[in-house]
CSV table of C-alpha atoms in Angstrom, one decimal:
chain,number,residue,atom,x,y,z
A,1,MET,CA,-17.5,2.9,-22.3
A,2,GLY,CA,-19.7,1.7,-25.3
A,3,GLU,CA,-23.1,2.9,-26.4
A,4,ILE,CA,-26.0,3.3,-24.2
A,5,LEU,CA,-29.0,1.4,-25.7
A,6,PHE,CA,-31.5,3.2,-23.5
A,7,PHE,CA,-31.7,5.8,-20.8
A,8,THR,CA,-34.6,5.4,-18.3
A,9,PRO,CA,-35.4,5.0,-14.6
A,10,CYS,CA,-34.2,1.7,-13.3
A,11,TYR,CA,-36.9,-0.2,-11.6
A,12,ARG,CA,-34.8,-3.3,-10.7
A,13,CYS,CA,-32.0,-1.1,-9.2
A,14,LYS,CA,-34.1,1.4,-7.5
A,15,ASP,CA,-33.5,-0.5,-4.3
A,16,ILE,CA,-29.7,-0.6,-4.8
A,17,PHE,CA,-28.9,3.0,-5.8
A,18,ASP,CA,-30.4,6.4,-4.5
A,19,LYS,CA,-31.3,8.3,-7.9
A,20,ARG,CA,-31.0,11.5,-6.2
A,21,GLY,CA,-33.4,13.1,-8.7
A,22,ASP,CA,-31.3,11.9,-11.9
A,23,GLN,CA,-31.8,8.7,-13.9
A,24,LEU,CA,-29.8,5.7,-13.8
A,25,ASN,CA,-28.7,4.3,-17.2
A,26,PHE,CA,-27.9,0.7,-18.3
A,27,LYS,CA,-26.4,-0.9,-21.2
A,28,THR,CA,-28.2,-4.3,-21.3
A,29,GLU,CA,-30.8,-6.0,-19.0
A,30,PRO,CA,-28.6,-8.4,-16.8
A,31,THR,CA,-29.6,-12.0,-17.0
A,32,SER,CA,-28.0,-12.7,-13.6
A,33,PRO,CA,-27.0,-9.7,-11.7
A,34,VAL,CA,-23.5,-9.3,-10.4
A,35,GLN,CA,-23.3,-10.1,-6.7
A,36,LYS,CA,-21.3,-7.1,-5.9
A,37,VAL,CA,-21.5,-3.5,-6.6
A,38,LEU,CA,-18.3,-2.0,-8.1
A,39,VAL,CA,-17.7,1.7,-6.8
A,40,TYR,CA,-14.9,4.1,-8.3
A,41,THR,CA,-14.2,7.4,-6.7
A,42,ASP,CA,-12.0,10.4,-7.4
A,43,GLY,CA,-11.3,13.8,-6.2
A,44,ALA,CA,-9.5,16.8,-7.8
A,45,SER,CA,-8.6,20.3,-7.1
A,46,ARG,CA,-7.1,23.1,-9.2
A,47,GLY,CA,-5.4,25.6,-7.0
A,48,ASN,CA,-5.5,22.9,-4.1
A,49,GLY,CA,-6.8,24.8,-0.9
A,50,LYS,CA,-6.0,28.2,-2.2
A,51,GLU,CA,-8.5,31.1,-2.3
A,52,HIS,CA,-10.7,30.8,-5.5
A,53,SER,CA,-9.6,27.2,-6.1
A,54,VAL,CA,-12.1,24.9,-8.0
A,55,SER,CA,-12.3,21.3,-6.7
A,56,ALA,CA,-14.6,18.2,-7.6
A,57,TYR,CA,-15.5,14.7,-6.6
A,58,ALA,CA,-17.0,12.0,-8.7
A,59,TYR,CA,-18.1,8.3,-8.3
A,60,PHE,CA,-19.1,5.5,-10.5
A,61,LEU,CA,-21.3,2.7,-9.3
A,62,LYS,CA,-21.9,-0.5,-11.3
A,63,TRP,CA,-24.0,-3.4,-10.4
A,64,GLY,CA,-24.9,-5.8,-13.0
A,65,GLY,CA,-25.8,-3.9,-16.1
A,66,TYR,CA,-26.7,-0.8,-14.3
A,67,GLU,CA,-24.3,2.0,-13.9
A,68,LYS,CA,-24.4,5.5,-12.6
A,69,THR,CA,-21.9,8.4,-12.6
A,70,PHE,CA,-22.3,11.4,-10.5
A,71,GLY,CA,-19.9,14.4,-9.8
A,72,LYS,CA,-20.0,17.8,-8.1
A,73,ALA,CA,-17.8,20.8,-8.1
A,74,PHE,CA,-17.0,23.3,-5.1
A,75,GLU,CA,-14.9,26.4,-4.7
A,76,ASN,CA,-12.1,26.6,-2.0
A,77,ARG,CA,-11.8,22.9,-1.1
A,78,THR,CA,-8.7,20.7,-1.1
A,79,ASN,CA,-7.9,17.6,-3.0
A,80,ASN,CA,-8.2,15.5,0.0
A,81,GLN,CA,-11.5,16.7,0.8
A,82,MET,CA,-12.8,15.9,-2.5
A,83,GLU,CA,-11.2,12.4,-2.3
A,84,MET,CA,-13.0,12.0,1.1
A,85,LEU,CA,-16.4,13.4,-0.2
A,86,ALA,CA,-16.2,11.1,-3.2
A,87,VAL,CA,-16.2,7.9,-1.0
A,88,ILE,CA,-18.9,9.5,1.4
A,89,GLU,CA,-21.3,10.4,-1.4
A,90,ALA,CA,-20.7,7.1,-3.3
A,91,LEU,CA,-21.6,5.0,-0.2
A,92,LYS,CA,-24.5,7.4,0.6
A,93,ALA,CA,-25.9,6.5,-2.9
A,94,MET,CA,-26.2,2.9,-1.7
A,95,LYS,CA,-29.5,2.3,-0.3
A,96,ARG,CA,-28.9,-1.4,0.6
A,97,GLU,CA,-26.1,-2.6,2.9
A,98,ASP,CA,-26.4,-6.1,2.3
A,99,ILE,CA,-24.6,-6.3,-1.1
A,100,PRO,CA,-20.8,-6.7,-1.2
A,101,ILE,CA,-18.9,-3.6,-2.3
A,102,GLU,CA,-15.5,-3.2,-4.1
A,103,LEU,CA,-14.5,0.3,-3.7
A,104,TYR,CA,-11.6,1.5,-5.8
A,105,ALA,CA,-9.8,4.7,-5.0
A,106,ASP,CA,-6.6,6.3,-6.2
A,107,SER,CA,-6.2,8.3,-2.8
A,108,ALA,CA,-3.5,6.7,-0.9
A,109,LEU,CA,-4.7,8.7,2.2
A,110,VAL,CA,-8.3,7.3,2.1
A,111,VAL,CA,-7.2,3.9,1.1
A,112,ASN,CA,-4.6,3.6,3.9
A,113,CYS,CA,-6.9,5.2,6.5
A,114,LEU,CA,-9.5,2.3,5.9
A,115,THR,CA,-7.4,-0.7,5.1
A,116,GLN,CA,-4.8,0.1,8.0
A,117,HIS,CA,-7.4,1.3,10.3
A,118,TRP,CA,-5.9,4.9,11.2
A,119,TYR,CA,-9.4,6.0,12.2
A,120,ARG,CA,-9.5,3.6,15.1
A,121,LYS,CA,-6.7,5.7,17.0
A,122,TRP,CA,-8.4,8.9,15.9
A,123,GLU,CA,-11.7,7.9,17.3
A,124,ARG,CA,-10.1,6.6,20.5
A,125,ASP,CA,-8.3,9.9,21.0
A,126,GLY,CA,-11.4,12.0,20.3
A,127,TRP,CA,-10.9,12.3,16.7
A,128,THR,CA,-7.5,14.1,17.2
A,129,LYS,CA,-4.0,13.4,16.4
A,130,LYS,CA,-0.7,14.6,17.3
A,131,GLY,CA,-0.3,17.9,15.1
A,132,GLY,CA,-3.9,18.0,14.4
A,133,LEU,CA,-6.4,15.9,12.4
A,134,LYS,CA,-7.4,18.0,9.4
A,135,ASN,CA,-11.0,17.5,8.1
A,136,ALA,CA,-12.1,15.5,11.1
A,137,ASP,CA,-15.8,16.0,10.3
A,138,LEU,CA,-15.1,14.3,6.9
A,139,TRP,CA,-13.4,11.5,8.4
A,140,LYS,CA,-16.2,10.9,10.9
A,141,GLU,CA,-18.8,10.7,8.1
A,142,LEU,CA,-16.4,8.7,5.8
A,143,ILE,CA,-15.9,6.2,8.8
A,144,TYR,CA,-19.7,6.1,9.6
A,145,GLN,CA,-20.5,5.4,5.8
A,146,TYR,CA,-17.6,2.8,5.7
A,147,ARG,CA,-19.2,1.0,8.8
A,148,ARG,CA,-22.7,0.9,7.3
A,149,PHE,CA,-21.5,-2.0,5.1
A,150,LYS,CA,-20.6,-5.7,6.3
A,151,ASN,CA,-18.7,-6.6,3.3
A,152,ILE,CA,-16.8,-3.7,1.5
A,153,SER,CA,-13.4,-4.2,0.2
A,154,ILE,CA,-11.1,-1.2,-0.5
A,155,ILE,CA,-8.6,-1.3,-3.3
A,156,LYS,CA,-6.0,1.0,-4.4
A,157,VAL,CA,-5.8,1.9,-8.0
A,158,LYS,CA,-3.2,4.0,-9.8
A,159,GLY,CA,-4.5,7.3,-10.8
A,160,HIS,CA,-4.1,8.4,-14.3
A,161,SER,CA,-3.3,5.2,-15.7
A,162,THR,CA,-5.1,2.6,-17.9
A,163,ASN,CA,-8.0,1.8,-15.6
A,164,GLU,CA,-11.2,2.5,-17.5
A,165,TYR,CA,-13.4,3.5,-14.6
A,166,ASN,CA,-10.8,5.4,-12.7
A,167,ASN,CA,-10.4,7.4,-15.9
A,168,LEU,CA,-14.2,7.9,-16.1
A,169,VAL,CA,-14.4,9.3,-12.7
A,170,ASP,CA,-11.2,11.4,-13.2
A,171,LYS,CA,-12.9,12.8,-16.4
A,172,GLU,CA,-16.1,13.5,-14.7
A,173,CYS,CA,-14.0,15.6,-12.0
A,174,ASN,CA,-12.4,17.7,-14.6
A,175,GLU,CA,-15.8,18.3,-16.5
A,176,LYS,CA,-17.2,19.5,-13.1
A,177,MET,CA,-14.4,21.8,-12.6
A,178,ASP,CA,-14.6,23.0,-16.1
A,179,GLU,CA,-18.3,23.9,-15.6
A,180,MET,CA,-17.6,25.6,-12.4
A,181,GLU,CA,-14.8,27.6,-13.8
A,182,ALA,CA,-17.1,28.8,-16.6
A,183,VAL,CA,-19.8,29.8,-14.3
A,184,LEU,CA,-17.3,31.6,-12.0
A,185,LEU,CA,-15.8,33.4,-15.0
A,186,GLU,CA,-19.3,34.6,-16.2
A,187,LYS,CA,-20.2,35.7,-12.8
A,188,ASN,CA,-17.0,37.7,-12.4
A,189,MET,CA,-17.3,39.5,-15.8
């Protein structure tokens, strides 16, 4: 990613990103800010859905020269739940709804739901589907966040490949899961 020149609260992007108590960092002062926000999301799970599994989500936001990476780990969640939470939390971190967004995700489930509008039928049918709709609460929140933005593009990116920012959020997920596993190991000693 390159060296961060300084790490400080960001006064120019405070109206763009929700800081959630942590500081934003940026490499250089942008001379002319990018007119869109790039968002990369990922979710991961070790022991997917099984008892004592460890899962995490992460997102990366980039606007002009400003960047924010965030991740969080959980116990006993699934990979799909983490993929959905990554998108939900990334969009929640956006305070302004008028800036175009390009959202990149490696989850075919999330990307297809949004680009092929699967959610419209689920919504019409009371958030159900034949065979049952898993994670309906997360889908409702994801769609609510998605609809907040008038100009949002959803782009499928291949996971575990050469995309720098997708690899960054994958790494953040793994670091958060490593931290959670260390805490759990220490707790169970």
